[in-house]
Amino acid sequence: MTNQVTMNGPGDPKLHFVFVPFLAQGHMLPMIDVAQLLAKRGVLATVIITPFNASRIKNTIDRAAKAGLPIRFVPLRFPCAEVGLPEGCENVDVVPTAELAKNFFEATGLLGKPLETYLREQQQPYPSCMVSDFCNPWTREVASRLGVPLFTFYPMCSFFLLGMHNILHSSIHDAIADETEPFVVPGLAHKIEVTKARTPELFPGTEWEKIREGIKAADRAADGIVVNSFSELEPWYLERYQEVVEKKVWALGPLSLCNKDAADMANRGKKASVDKDRCLRWLDSMKPRSVVYVSFGSLTHVAPSQIIDVGAGLEASNHPFIWVIKEIENSPEVERWMSGAFERRTSARGLIIKGWAPQLMILSHPAVGGFITHCGWNSSLEAISAGVPMITWPFFGDQFLNERLIVDVLRTGIMAGVKDPWMWGTVSNEVSVRRDDVEKAVRSLMDVGDQERELRRERATELGEKARKAVEEGGSSYVNMTLLIEYVRNKLHHSCNPLGS
Ligand code: UDP
């Protein structure tokens, strides 16, 4: 599975970045993008994965090899049996119940020894640094034993990271009894109103204490933090977050923009469940900015009754749509409803993808003019990069604060009107946003002639341009990556690491 390795530029010390992603789509995909970006700059990148995940991203691995990029994908055996997980349960999106989430974290923690053994035994070059997802705090000890600098990767924005930091450090949650009582997040540049229910700690309660403490220790030990963001998007928040964590925050995004080729965009993360050319032909047949794209990411489980209300709202809106329904959501009830009159009635203007969508390819097509999103940070930033305004429909985690960034700060989105958060691993058959509200939101976002809509579009287009500039040669994220490479090179010169020259 290991790819052919080519070397760094002539005369360079052999810089070697080791990437340890957390095994969930929203974490792996942006980290593989960073690895590819560095490899394109001549840095050797090793990405630690597992056999199941390697087979899913075979297309990416093969294309990187074909392009001659100095990047190794190293599949380590994932210890499912040791922690009581079903065999092959190597990604969060296939963990069958919420109760098994702890087991999944336990299994990732067991990768420390094999990772260290692999890195010690492999041929030169010795690692220069490790970039590890914040959900893998166990890598702190591996990096320390290997004597290499550690960078923590947060696939999130600074707005969320700072907002959550301020909420937790101010203990404002403790002062509020009612989960639904609005309060203003302290210490932000904008007045951001949230509730306790919508700003849950990422790893709450005593059962996650060890992970929580581990994350804090890894952040303290890290040389810096890498985020999937760019300076022009949230300048105040990036600076302030850097101040509160008291270390360099490297904004290297939008990372997804490194996938320029249609083939790279089409099968990112998993093989797409729709033929790329069919999807492109369908999009080409639609008017510019006329299509609304609907996807709730890789981890949510939308209940059948809610799926039916989304469909009914889309139908009533009269706008063309591409709608992604994950395999896990495609229940017999949904299938019956779809294959009845709905699919027939909407076939001329609706494309339904059951399974995995080529999201980057869709969002970057000129026919797409709106995105109903769960506000996962990758999806949000992918829409921002493509200049696409959003209807925000958060479910859990950082998504409620991401909604506030999109609606209140960037003003490139409108809310679907979700009130209650969703508990990962559960399926409630309650309808969170009713069909009339889905229709209303789609009309507000997409109907022609509305002045606010035009201004929102202009803002989205401008942000998209800034995003693309940030990753171009000389752009803010491009320069940050150069500085990160220089930083690691300097560390190497001054260390007693076997490679220090
Ligand atoms: N994604 C995709 N096709 C799908 C669903 C998701 O390509 O059908 C990608 C999407 O482009 C994004 C990632 O998977 O890069 C999901 O990450 P995000 O942070 O948006 O949400 P999560 O799945 O982590 O909740």
Short mmCIF file of C-alpha atoms and ligand atoms in Angstrom, two decimals:
data_model
loop_
_atom_site.label_atom_id
_atom_site.label_comp_id
_atom_site.label_asym_id
_atom_site.label_seq_id
_atom_site.Cartn_x
_atom_site.Cartn_y
_atom_site.Cartn_z
CA MET A 1 0.00 0.00 0.00
CA THR A 2 3.00 2.28 0.50
CA ASN A 3 3.47 4.65 -2.41
CA GLN A 4 6.63 5.25 -4.33
CA VAL A 5 8.58 7.97 -2.57
CA THR A 6 10.46 10.72 -4.32
CA MET A 7 12.82 13.03 -2.48
CA ASN A 8 12.69 16.68 -1.48
CA GLY A 9 14.47 19.39 -3.42
CA PRO A 10 18.24 19.25 -3.94
CA GLY A 11 20.28 20.19 -0.90
CA ASP A 12 17.25 20.20 1.42
CA PRO A 13 17.32 18.24 4.62
CA LYS A 14 14.76 15.51 4.01
CA LEU A 15 11.75 17.03 5.64
CA HIS A 16 9.28 14.37 6.64
CA PHE A 17 5.86 15.24 8.09
CA VAL A 18 3.87 12.42 9.70
CA PHE A 19 0.08 12.91 9.70
CA VAL A 20 -2.17 11.09 12.14
CA PRO A 21 -5.80 11.78 11.22
CA PHE A 22 -8.77 10.92 13.36
CA LEU A 23 -10.71 8.28 11.47
CA ALA A 24 -13.85 10.19 10.50
CA GLN A 25 -14.50 11.71 7.08
CA GLY A 26 -14.61 15.30 8.36
CA HIS A 27 -11.19 14.83 9.99
CA MET A 28 -9.40 12.55 7.50
CA LEU A 29 -10.27 14.44 4.33
CA PRO A 30 -8.84 17.83 5.30
CA MET A 31 -5.74 16.22 6.81
CA ILE A 32 -5.06 14.26 3.63
CA ASP A 33 -5.42 17.58 1.82
CA VAL A 34 -2.69 19.15 4.03
CA ALA A 35 -0.46 16.14 3.38
CA GLN A 36 -0.98 16.49 -0.37
CA LEU A 37 -0.30 20.23 -0.26
CA LEU A 38 2.98 19.65 1.56
CA ALA A 39 3.92 16.82 -0.78
CA LYS A 40 3.34 19.19 -3.70
CA ARG A 41 5.92 21.46 -2.05
CA GLY A 42 8.47 18.62 -2.06
CA VAL A 43 8.03 17.59 1.58
CA LEU A 44 7.76 13.87 2.26
CA ALA A 45 4.38 13.14 3.88
CA THR A 46 3.35 9.96 5.67
CA VAL A 47 -0.37 9.54 6.37
CA ILE A 48 -1.31 6.95 8.98
CA ILE A 49 -4.57 5.17 8.13
CA THR A 50 -6.07 1.69 8.45
CA PRO A 51 -6.87 -1.00 5.84
CA PHE A 52 -10.61 -0.21 5.70
CA ASN A 53 -9.99 3.51 5.24
CA ALA A 54 -7.21 2.84 2.74
CA SER A 55 -9.59 0.86 0.55
CA ARG A 56 -12.12 3.69 0.71
CA ILE A 57 -9.63 6.30 -0.47
CA LYS A 58 -7.94 4.02 -3.01
CA ASN A 59 -8.66 6.56 -5.74
CA THR A 60 -6.80 9.31 -3.85
CA ILE A 61 -3.88 7.00 -3.08
CA ASP A 62 -3.61 5.85 -6.69
CA ARG A 63 -3.83 9.38 -8.06
CA ALA A 64 -1.15 10.65 -5.66
CA ALA A 65 1.13 7.78 -6.76
CA LYS A 66 0.45 8.50 -10.42
CA ALA A 67 1.30 12.17 -9.91
CA GLY A 68 4.61 11.09 -8.33
CA LEU A 69 3.86 12.93 -5.08
CA PRO A 70 6.20 12.11 -2.17
CA ILE A 71 3.43 10.76 0.00
CA ARG A 72 3.08 7.44 1.80
CA PHE A 73 -0.23 6.07 3.01
CA VAL A 74 0.53 3.64 5.81
CA PRO A 75 -2.29 1.33 6.89
CA LEU A 76 -1.88 0.12 10.48
CA ARG A 77 -4.09 -2.71 11.71
CA PHE A 78 -7.01 -1.27 13.67
CA PRO A 79 -7.52 -3.26 16.90
CA CYS A 80 -11.29 -3.81 16.69
CA ALA A 81 -11.38 -7.19 18.46
CA GLU A 82 -9.25 -5.96 21.38
CA VAL A 83 -11.84 -3.32 22.33
CA GLY A 84 -15.05 -5.15 21.41
CA LEU A 85 -15.78 -3.41 18.10
CA PRO A 86 -17.10 -5.39 15.14
CA GLU A 87 -14.40 -6.27 12.61
CA GLY A 88 -13.92 -3.50 10.01
CA CYS A 89 -15.32 -0.81 12.30
CA GLU A 90 -12.49 1.56 11.43
CA ASN A 91 -14.28 4.85 10.81
CA VAL A 92 -16.70 6.78 13.02
CA ASP A 93 -19.33 6.62 10.28
CA VAL A 94 -19.59 2.83 10.68
CA VAL A 95 -19.63 2.72 14.49
CA PRO A 96 -23.01 1.05 15.04
CA THR A 97 -24.12 2.65 18.33
CA ALA A 98 -23.31 5.72 20.42
CA GLU A 99 -22.26 3.40 23.28
CA LEU A 100 -19.40 2.06 21.15
CA ALA A 101 -17.90 5.54 20.59
CA LYS A 102 -15.73 5.08 23.69
CA ASN A 103 -14.46 1.75 22.34
CA PHE A 104 -13.57 3.46 19.08
CA PHE A 105 -11.43 6.03 20.91
CA GLU A 106 -9.86 3.24 22.92
CA ALA A 107 -8.91 1.43 19.70
CA THR A 108 -7.33 4.55 18.18
CA GLY A 109 -5.31 4.97 21.40
CA LEU A 110 -3.86 1.48 20.87
CA LEU A 111 -2.27 2.63 17.61
CA GLY A 112 0.51 4.40 19.56
CA LYS A 113 2.85 1.42 19.85
CA PRO A 114 2.56 0.17 16.25
CA LEU A 115 2.91 3.75 15.03
CA GLU A 116 6.09 4.27 17.00
CA THR A 117 7.49 0.91 15.89
CA TYR A 118 6.73 1.69 12.25
CA LEU A 119 8.34 5.13 12.42
CA ARG A 120 11.46 3.76 14.13
CA GLU A 121 11.84 0.82 11.76
CA GLN A 122 11.14 2.47 8.45
CA GLN A 123 13.98 3.56 6.28
CA GLN A 124 15.21 7.15 6.30
CA PRO A 125 14.20 9.89 6.52
CA TYR A 126 13.39 9.96 10.20
CA PRO A 127 10.24 12.04 10.94
CA SER A 128 10.78 15.79 11.26
CA CYS A 129 7.44 16.42 12.99
CA MET A 130 4.01 14.97 13.64
CA VAL A 131 0.69 16.61 12.76
CA SER A 132 -2.02 14.93 14.74
CA ASP A 133 -5.78 15.42 14.98
CA PHE A 134 -6.88 16.82 18.35
CA CYS A 135 -8.99 13.67 18.82
CA ASN A 136 -5.74 11.64 18.94
CA PRO A 137 -4.17 13.07 22.11
CA TRP A 138 -2.20 9.82 22.61
CA THR A 139 0.17 10.99 19.85
CA ARG A 140 1.70 13.48 22.30
CA GLU A 141 3.65 10.67 23.96
CA VAL A 142 4.67 9.10 20.65
CA ALA A 143 6.01 12.45 19.38
CA SER A 144 7.80 13.01 22.66
CA ARG A 145 9.43 9.53 22.63
CA LEU A 146 10.51 10.10 19.03
CA GLY A 147 11.83 13.56 19.95
CA VAL A 148 9.89 15.38 17.21
CA PRO A 149 7.71 18.51 17.34
CA LEU A 150 3.97 18.00 17.49
CA PHE A 151 1.31 20.13 15.80
CA THR A 152 -2.33 19.70 16.73
CA PHE A 153 -4.79 19.73 13.85
CA TYR A 154 -8.28 21.12 14.41
CA PRO A 155 -10.53 20.68 11.34
CA MET A 156 -12.50 23.65 12.63
CA CYS A 157 -12.63 27.43 12.50
CA SER A 158 -11.16 29.80 15.09
CA PHE A 159 -14.59 31.34 15.62
CA PHE A 160 -15.76 28.04 17.12
CA LEU A 161 -12.50 27.30 18.95
CA LEU A 162 -12.37 30.74 20.55
CA GLY A 163 -16.13 30.81 21.26
CA MET A 164 -15.96 27.44 23.03
CA HIS A 165 -12.78 28.42 24.87
CA ASN A 166 -14.47 31.58 26.18
CA ILE A 167 -17.66 29.74 27.16
CA LEU A 168 -15.74 27.09 29.11
CA HIS A 169 -13.28 29.51 30.75
CA SER A 170 -15.97 31.96 31.81
CA SER A 171 -18.05 29.14 33.38
CA ILE A 172 -21.08 30.87 31.91
CA HIS A 173 -22.75 27.47 31.46
CA ASP A 174 -22.72 26.95 35.24
CA ALA A 175 -24.61 30.18 35.78
CA ILE A 176 -27.45 29.14 33.48
CA ALA A 177 -29.95 26.54 34.60
CA ASP A 178 -32.19 26.45 31.56
CA GLU A 179 -30.71 24.68 28.53
CA THR A 180 -32.73 26.89 26.20
CA GLU A 181 -32.07 30.28 27.80
CA PRO A 182 -30.24 32.57 25.37
CA PHE A 183 -26.90 34.07 26.41
CA VAL A 184 -24.20 36.04 24.63
CA VAL A 185 -20.83 34.31 24.14
CA PRO A 186 -18.31 36.34 26.17
CA GLY A 187 -15.27 38.00 24.64
CA LEU A 188 -16.10 37.85 20.93
CA ALA A 189 -15.98 40.67 18.37
CA HIS A 190 -19.64 40.13 17.47
CA LYS A 191 -22.73 39.74 19.62
CA ILE A 192 -23.31 36.00 19.30
CA GLU A 193 -26.37 34.64 21.04
CA VAL A 194 -26.53 30.92 21.79
CA THR A 195 -27.99 28.54 24.36
CA LYS A 196 -26.40 25.91 26.55
CA ALA A 197 -28.05 23.16 24.53
CA ARG A 198 -26.46 24.49 21.36
CA THR A 199 -22.95 24.90 22.76
CA PRO A 200 -22.21 21.50 24.27
CA GLU A 201 -18.65 20.72 25.31
CA LEU A 202 -17.19 18.38 22.68
CA PHE A 203 -16.37 15.58 25.16
CA PRO A 204 -18.78 16.14 28.05
CA GLY A 205 -19.10 14.37 31.41
CA THR A 206 -16.86 12.22 33.54
CA GLU A 207 -16.72 9.32 31.09
CA TRP A 208 -14.78 11.51 28.60
CA GLU A 209 -12.58 13.19 31.19
CA LYS A 210 -9.44 11.30 30.18
CA ILE A 211 -9.82 12.34 26.53
CA ARG A 212 -10.56 15.93 27.56
CA GLU A 213 -7.48 16.11 29.77
CA GLY A 214 -5.41 14.40 27.07
CA ILE A 215 -6.46 17.01 24.53
CA LYS A 216 -5.48 19.84 26.87
CA ALA A 217 -2.08 18.23 27.54
CA ALA A 218 -1.44 17.67 23.82
CA ASP A 219 -2.38 21.29 23.05
CA ARG A 220 0.01 22.49 25.76
CA ALA A 221 2.83 20.30 24.45
CA ALA A 222 2.27 21.20 20.81
CA ASP A 223 4.52 23.60 18.94
CA GLY A 224 1.46 25.02 17.23
CA ILE A 225 -2.07 24.46 16.06
CA VAL A 226 -3.13 23.91 12.47
CA VAL A 227 -6.65 24.97 11.46
CA ASN A 228 -8.64 24.64 8.26
CA SER A 229 -9.35 28.33 7.82
CA PHE A 230 -7.83 31.40 6.20
CA SER A 231 -6.88 34.82 7.56
CA GLU A 232 -9.30 36.85 5.43
CA LEU A 233 -12.28 34.79 6.62
CA GLU A 234 -11.99 35.45 10.35
CA PRO A 235 -8.95 37.68 10.98
CA TRP A 236 -10.00 38.89 14.44
CA TYR A 237 -10.91 35.39 15.59
CA LEU A 238 -7.67 33.82 14.37
CA GLU A 239 -5.57 36.47 16.14
CA ARG A 240 -7.51 36.32 19.36
CA TYR A 241 -7.52 32.51 19.40
CA GLN A 242 -3.75 32.56 18.95
CA GLU A 243 -3.50 34.89 21.94
CA VAL A 244 -5.60 32.68 24.21
CA VAL A 245 -3.79 29.44 23.31
CA GLU A 246 -0.45 31.26 23.55
CA LYS A 247 1.01 29.57 20.51
CA LYS A 248 1.14 29.91 16.78
CA VAL A 249 -2.08 29.04 14.95
CA TRP A 250 -1.36 28.10 11.36
CA ALA A 251 -4.33 28.79 9.06
CA LEU A 252 -3.64 26.73 5.94
CA GLY A 253 -7.07 26.56 4.31
CA PRO A 254 -9.40 26.21 2.61
CA LEU A 255 -7.72 22.82 2.32
CA SER A 256 -10.27 21.30 -0.04
CA LEU A 257 -9.12 23.76 -2.73
CA CYS A 258 -6.05 21.57 -3.31
CA ASN A 259 -8.41 19.22 -5.21
CA LYS A 260 -8.44 21.00 -8.54
CA ASP A 261 -8.99 18.13 -10.90
CA ALA A 262 -12.54 16.83 -11.53
CA ALA A 263 -11.31 13.28 -10.86
CA ASP A 264 -9.89 14.32 -7.46
CA MET A 265 -13.12 16.11 -6.56
CA ALA A 266 -15.38 13.31 -7.74
CA ASN A 267 -14.25 10.48 -5.46
CA ARG A 268 -13.03 12.27 -2.36
CA GLY A 269 -13.42 10.21 0.80
CA LYS A 270 -15.33 7.35 -0.80
CA LYS A 271 -16.34 6.20 -4.24
CA ALA A 272 -19.25 8.39 -5.30
CA SER A 273 -22.64 6.68 -5.61
CA VAL A 274 -23.46 8.58 -8.79
CA ASP A 275 -21.62 8.48 -12.08
CA LYS A 276 -19.50 11.66 -12.27
CA ASP A 277 -20.29 12.30 -15.93
CA ARG A 278 -24.02 11.80 -15.44
CA CYS A 279 -23.95 14.23 -12.53
CA LEU A 280 -21.98 16.79 -14.56
CA ARG A 281 -24.34 16.43 -17.56
CA TRP A 282 -27.30 16.99 -15.23
CA LEU A 283 -25.67 20.09 -13.71
CA ASP A 284 -24.67 21.40 -17.16
CA SER A 285 -28.33 21.23 -18.20
CA MET A 286 -29.38 23.58 -15.39
CA LYS A 287 -29.28 27.39 -15.40
CA PRO A 288 -26.42 29.10 -13.54
CA ARG A 289 -27.00 29.32 -9.77
CA SER A 290 -30.41 27.68 -10.03
CA VAL A 291 -29.76 24.40 -8.15
CA VAL A 292 -29.97 23.88 -4.41
CA TYR A 293 -27.67 21.15 -3.08
CA VAL A 294 -28.81 19.31 0.06
CA SER A 295 -26.48 17.23 2.23
CA PHE A 296 -26.17 16.68 5.96
CA GLY A 297 -22.60 15.33 6.00
CA SER A 298 -21.22 11.91 6.83
CA LEU A 299 -22.33 11.33 10.43
CA THR A 300 -25.89 12.56 10.91
CA HIS A 301 -28.77 10.12 10.74
CA VAL A 302 -31.84 11.96 9.48
CA ALA A 303 -35.08 10.24 10.47
CA PRO A 304 -37.58 9.05 7.81
CA SER A 305 -40.26 11.60 8.79
CA GLN A 306 -37.73 14.44 8.49
CA ILE A 307 -36.48 13.13 5.14
CA ILE A 308 -40.05 13.16 3.84
CA ASP A 309 -40.53 16.76 5.01
CA VAL A 310 -37.26 17.82 3.34
CA GLY A 311 -38.47 16.24 0.09
CA ALA A 312 -41.92 17.81 0.30
CA GLY A 313 -40.38 21.24 0.99
CA LEU A 314 -37.95 20.91 -1.93
CA GLU A 315 -40.80 19.88 -4.21
CA ALA A 316 -43.01 22.79 -3.13
CA SER A 317 -40.16 25.29 -3.62
CA ASN A 318 -40.11 24.55 -7.35
CA HIS A 319 -36.34 24.92 -7.52
CA PRO A 320 -34.03 22.29 -9.03
CA PHE A 321 -32.14 20.25 -6.42
CA ILE A 322 -29.50 17.62 -5.78
CA TRP A 323 -30.31 15.78 -2.58
CA VAL A 324 -28.02 13.32 -0.81
CA ILE A 325 -29.57 10.55 1.28
CA LYS A 326 -27.03 8.39 3.06
CA GLU A 327 -27.24 4.58 2.92
CA ILE A 328 -28.05 4.42 6.62
CA GLU A 329 -31.01 6.79 6.09
CA ASN A 330 -32.46 4.97 3.12
CA SER A 331 -34.99 2.93 5.14
CA PRO A 332 -37.85 0.95 3.56
CA GLU A 333 -40.19 3.79 4.59
CA VAL A 334 -38.07 6.36 2.77
CA GLU A 335 -37.64 4.06 -0.23
CA ARG A 336 -41.42 3.55 -0.48
CA TRP A 337 -42.09 7.25 -0.28
CA MET A 338 -39.37 8.13 -2.81
CA SER A 339 -40.21 5.54 -5.39
CA GLY A 340 -43.87 6.45 -5.20
CA ALA A 341 -45.03 9.66 -6.78
CA PHE A 342 -42.20 11.88 -5.40
CA GLU A 343 -39.42 10.69 -7.69
CA ARG A 344 -41.74 10.78 -10.71
CA ARG A 345 -43.03 14.26 -9.98
CA THR A 346 -39.58 15.77 -9.42
CA SER A 347 -37.54 13.76 -11.95
CA ALA A 348 -37.19 16.72 -14.36
CA ARG A 349 -35.55 18.95 -11.75
CA GLY A 350 -34.33 16.68 -8.98
CA LEU A 351 -31.27 14.45 -8.76
CA ILE A 352 -31.27 12.18 -5.72
CA ILE A 353 -27.97 10.60 -4.70
CA LYS A 354 -28.39 7.61 -2.42
CA GLY A 355 -25.06 7.08 -0.69
CA TRP A 356 -21.95 9.23 -1.15
CA ALA A 357 -21.97 12.40 -3.25
CA PRO A 358 -19.07 13.99 -5.15
CA GLN A 359 -19.64 17.07 -2.99
CA LEU A 360 -16.68 19.20 -4.04
CA MET A 361 -17.49 18.67 -7.70
CA ILE A 362 -21.14 19.61 -7.15
CA LEU A 363 -20.49 22.69 -5.01
CA SER A 364 -17.96 24.08 -7.47
CA HIS A 365 -20.31 23.76 -10.46
CA PRO A 366 -21.74 27.13 -11.66
CA ALA A 367 -25.29 25.71 -11.68
CA VAL A 368 -25.30 25.44 -7.87
CA GLY A 369 -26.74 28.52 -6.17
CA GLY A 370 -27.50 27.32 -2.66
CA PHE A 371 -26.60 24.64 -0.12
CA ILE A 372 -28.75 23.23 2.66
CA THR A 373 -26.01 22.15 5.04
CA HIS A 374 -25.63 20.64 8.49
CA CYS A 375 -22.83 23.20 9.04
CA GLY A 376 -20.06 20.63 9.44
CA TRP A 377 -16.98 22.82 9.14
CA ASN A 378 -15.65 21.13 6.01
CA SER A 379 -18.95 21.46 4.19
CA SER A 380 -19.33 25.07 5.34
CA LEU A 381 -15.84 26.01 4.15
CA GLU A 382 -16.31 24.13 0.88
CA ALA A 383 -19.44 26.24 0.23
CA ILE A 384 -17.61 29.43 1.25
CA SER A 385 -14.77 28.55 -1.16
CA ALA A 386 -17.23 27.98 -3.99
CA GLY A 387 -19.07 31.26 -3.26
CA VAL A 388 -22.31 29.40 -2.49
CA PRO A 389 -24.80 30.86 0.06
CA MET A 390 -26.25 28.46 2.62
CA ILE A 391 -29.36 27.40 4.49
CA THR A 392 -28.00 26.40 7.89
CA TRP A 393 -29.38 23.25 9.53
CA PRO A 394 -27.02 22.29 12.38
CA PHE A 395 -27.26 18.97 14.25
CA PHE A 396 -24.46 18.66 16.83
CA GLY A 397 -20.91 19.53 17.97
CA ASP A 398 -19.41 22.69 16.48
CA GLN A 399 -22.26 23.04 13.98
CA PHE A 400 -24.43 25.48 15.99
CA LEU A 401 -21.56 27.94 16.41
CA ASN A 402 -20.61 27.48 12.75
CA GLU A 403 -24.20 28.47 11.95
CA ARG A 404 -23.75 31.70 13.90
CA LEU A 405 -20.53 32.47 11.99
CA ILE A 406 -22.29 31.93 8.65
CA VAL A 407 -25.49 33.82 9.54
CA ASP A 408 -24.34 36.61 11.91
CA VAL A 409 -20.72 37.27 10.96
CA LEU A 410 -20.24 36.34 7.30
CA ARG A 411 -23.92 36.91 6.48
CA THR A 412 -23.87 34.40 3.65
CA GLY A 413 -26.58 32.14 5.05
CA ILE A 414 -30.07 31.98 6.46
CA MET A 415 -31.34 29.61 9.11
CA ALA A 416 -33.59 26.64 8.44
CA GLY A 417 -34.85 27.08 11.99
CA VAL A 418 -33.46 24.08 13.90
CA LYS A 419 -34.06 24.38 17.64
CA ASP A 420 -32.89 21.22 19.36
CA PRO A 421 -29.53 19.58 18.93
CA TRP A 422 -29.32 15.98 17.79
CA MET A 423 -27.56 13.31 19.84
CA TRP A 424 -25.01 11.44 17.76
CA GLY A 425 -26.00 7.79 17.32
CA THR A 426 -29.73 8.35 17.87
CA VAL A 427 -32.68 8.57 15.47
CA SER A 428 -35.61 10.58 16.72
CA ASN A 429 -38.65 10.45 14.52
CA GLU A 430 -39.57 14.02 15.32
CA VAL A 431 -39.55 16.56 12.53
CA SER A 432 -37.13 19.35 13.37
CA VAL A 433 -37.87 21.61 10.38
CA ARG A 434 -41.32 21.23 8.80
CA ARG A 435 -41.91 21.08 5.06
CA ASP A 436 -43.37 24.63 4.91
CA ASP A 437 -40.25 26.00 6.57
CA VAL A 438 -38.01 24.05 4.19
CA GLU A 439 -39.95 25.54 1.27
CA LYS A 440 -39.81 29.04 2.77
CA ALA A 441 -36.05 28.84 3.37
CA VAL A 442 -35.33 27.57 -0.15
CA ARG A 443 -37.47 30.32 -1.65
CA SER A 444 -35.76 33.04 0.43
CA LEU A 445 -32.35 31.79 -0.62
CA MET A 446 -33.09 31.05 -4.28
CA ASP A 447 -36.00 33.19 -5.52
CA VAL A 448 -34.96 35.86 -7.98
CA GLY A 449 -35.68 39.54 -7.33
CA ASP A 450 -35.10 39.70 -3.62
CA GLN A 451 -32.60 42.45 -2.75
CA GLU A 452 -31.31 40.77 0.41
CA ARG A 453 -30.72 37.61 -1.61
CA GLU A 454 -28.61 39.56 -4.12
CA LEU A 455 -26.50 41.12 -1.37
CA ARG A 456 -26.02 37.72 0.26
CA ARG A 457 -24.86 36.32 -3.06
CA GLU A 458 -22.44 39.18 -3.57
CA ARG A 459 -20.94 38.61 -0.14
CA ALA A 460 -20.65 34.87 -0.83
CA THR A 461 -18.98 35.50 -4.21
CA GLU A 462 -16.48 37.92 -2.66
CA LEU A 463 -15.60 35.46 0.10
CA GLY A 464 -15.14 32.69 -2.48
CA GLU A 465 -12.67 34.88 -4.34
CA LYS A 466 -10.77 35.65 -1.13
CA ALA A 467 -10.68 31.94 -0.30
CA ARG A 468 -9.19 31.00 -3.64
CA LYS A 469 -6.63 33.83 -3.40
CA ALA A 470 -5.55 32.65 0.06
CA VAL A 471 -4.26 29.33 -1.29
CA GLU A 472 -2.70 30.70 -4.47
CA GLU A 473 1.04 31.35 -4.55
CA GLY A 474 1.64 34.42 -2.37
CA GLY A 475 -1.78 34.13 -0.65
CA SER A 476 -2.08 34.11 3.14
CA SER A 477 -2.48 30.34 3.55
CA TYR A 478 0.19 29.60 0.96
CA VAL A 479 2.61 31.84 2.87
CA ASN A 480 1.61 30.24 6.19
CA MET A 481 2.49 26.84 4.75
CA THR A 482 5.89 28.15 3.64
CA LEU A 483 6.44 29.49 7.17
CA LEU A 484 5.41 26.17 8.71
CA ILE A 485 7.90 24.31 6.50
CA GLU A 486 10.60 26.83 7.45
CA TYR A 487 9.74 26.48 11.12
CA VAL A 488 10.13 22.70 11.02
CA ARG A 489 13.33 22.96 8.99
CA ASN A 490 14.81 25.33 11.57
CA LYS A 491 13.82 23.04 14.42
CA LEU A 492 15.52 20.18 12.64
CA HIS A 493 18.77 22.15 12.34
CA HIS A 494 18.75 22.80 16.07
CA SER A 495 17.68 19.38 17.31
CA CYS A 496 19.54 16.19 18.06
CA ASN A 497 17.01 14.26 15.97
CA PRO A 498 18.91 11.66 13.90
CA LEU A 499 18.37 13.85 10.86
CA GLY A 500 19.53 17.15 12.30
CA SER A 501 22.18 18.36 9.93
N1 UDP B 1 -18.73 14.52 1.85
C1 UDP B 1 -18.77 14.10 0.53
N2 UDP B 1 -19.86 13.43 0.09
C2 UDP B 1 -20.94 13.17 0.87
C3 UDP B 1 -20.90 13.62 2.22
C4 UDP B 1 -19.79 14.30 2.67
O1 UDP B 1 -17.80 14.32 -0.21
O2 UDP B 1 -21.89 12.55 0.39
C5 UDP B 1 -17.54 15.22 2.35
C6 UDP B 1 -17.73 16.71 2.44
O3 UDP B 1 -17.35 17.33 1.22
C7 UDP B 1 -16.84 17.10 3.61
C8 UDP B 1 -16.84 15.87 4.50
O4 UDP B 1 -17.29 14.79 3.69
O5 UDP B 1 -15.52 17.32 3.15
C9 UDP B 1 -17.78 16.00 5.68
O6 UDP B 1 -17.22 16.83 6.64
P1 UDP B 1 -18.07 17.89 7.45
O7 UDP B 1 -17.15 18.57 8.39
O8 UDP B 1 -18.81 18.78 6.52
O9 UDP B 1 -19.18 17.07 8.19
P2 UDP B 1 -19.17 15.70 9.05
O10 UDP B 1 -19.42 14.61 8.09
O11 UDP B 1 -17.84 15.60 9.73
O12 UDP B 1 -20.30 15.91 10.00
#
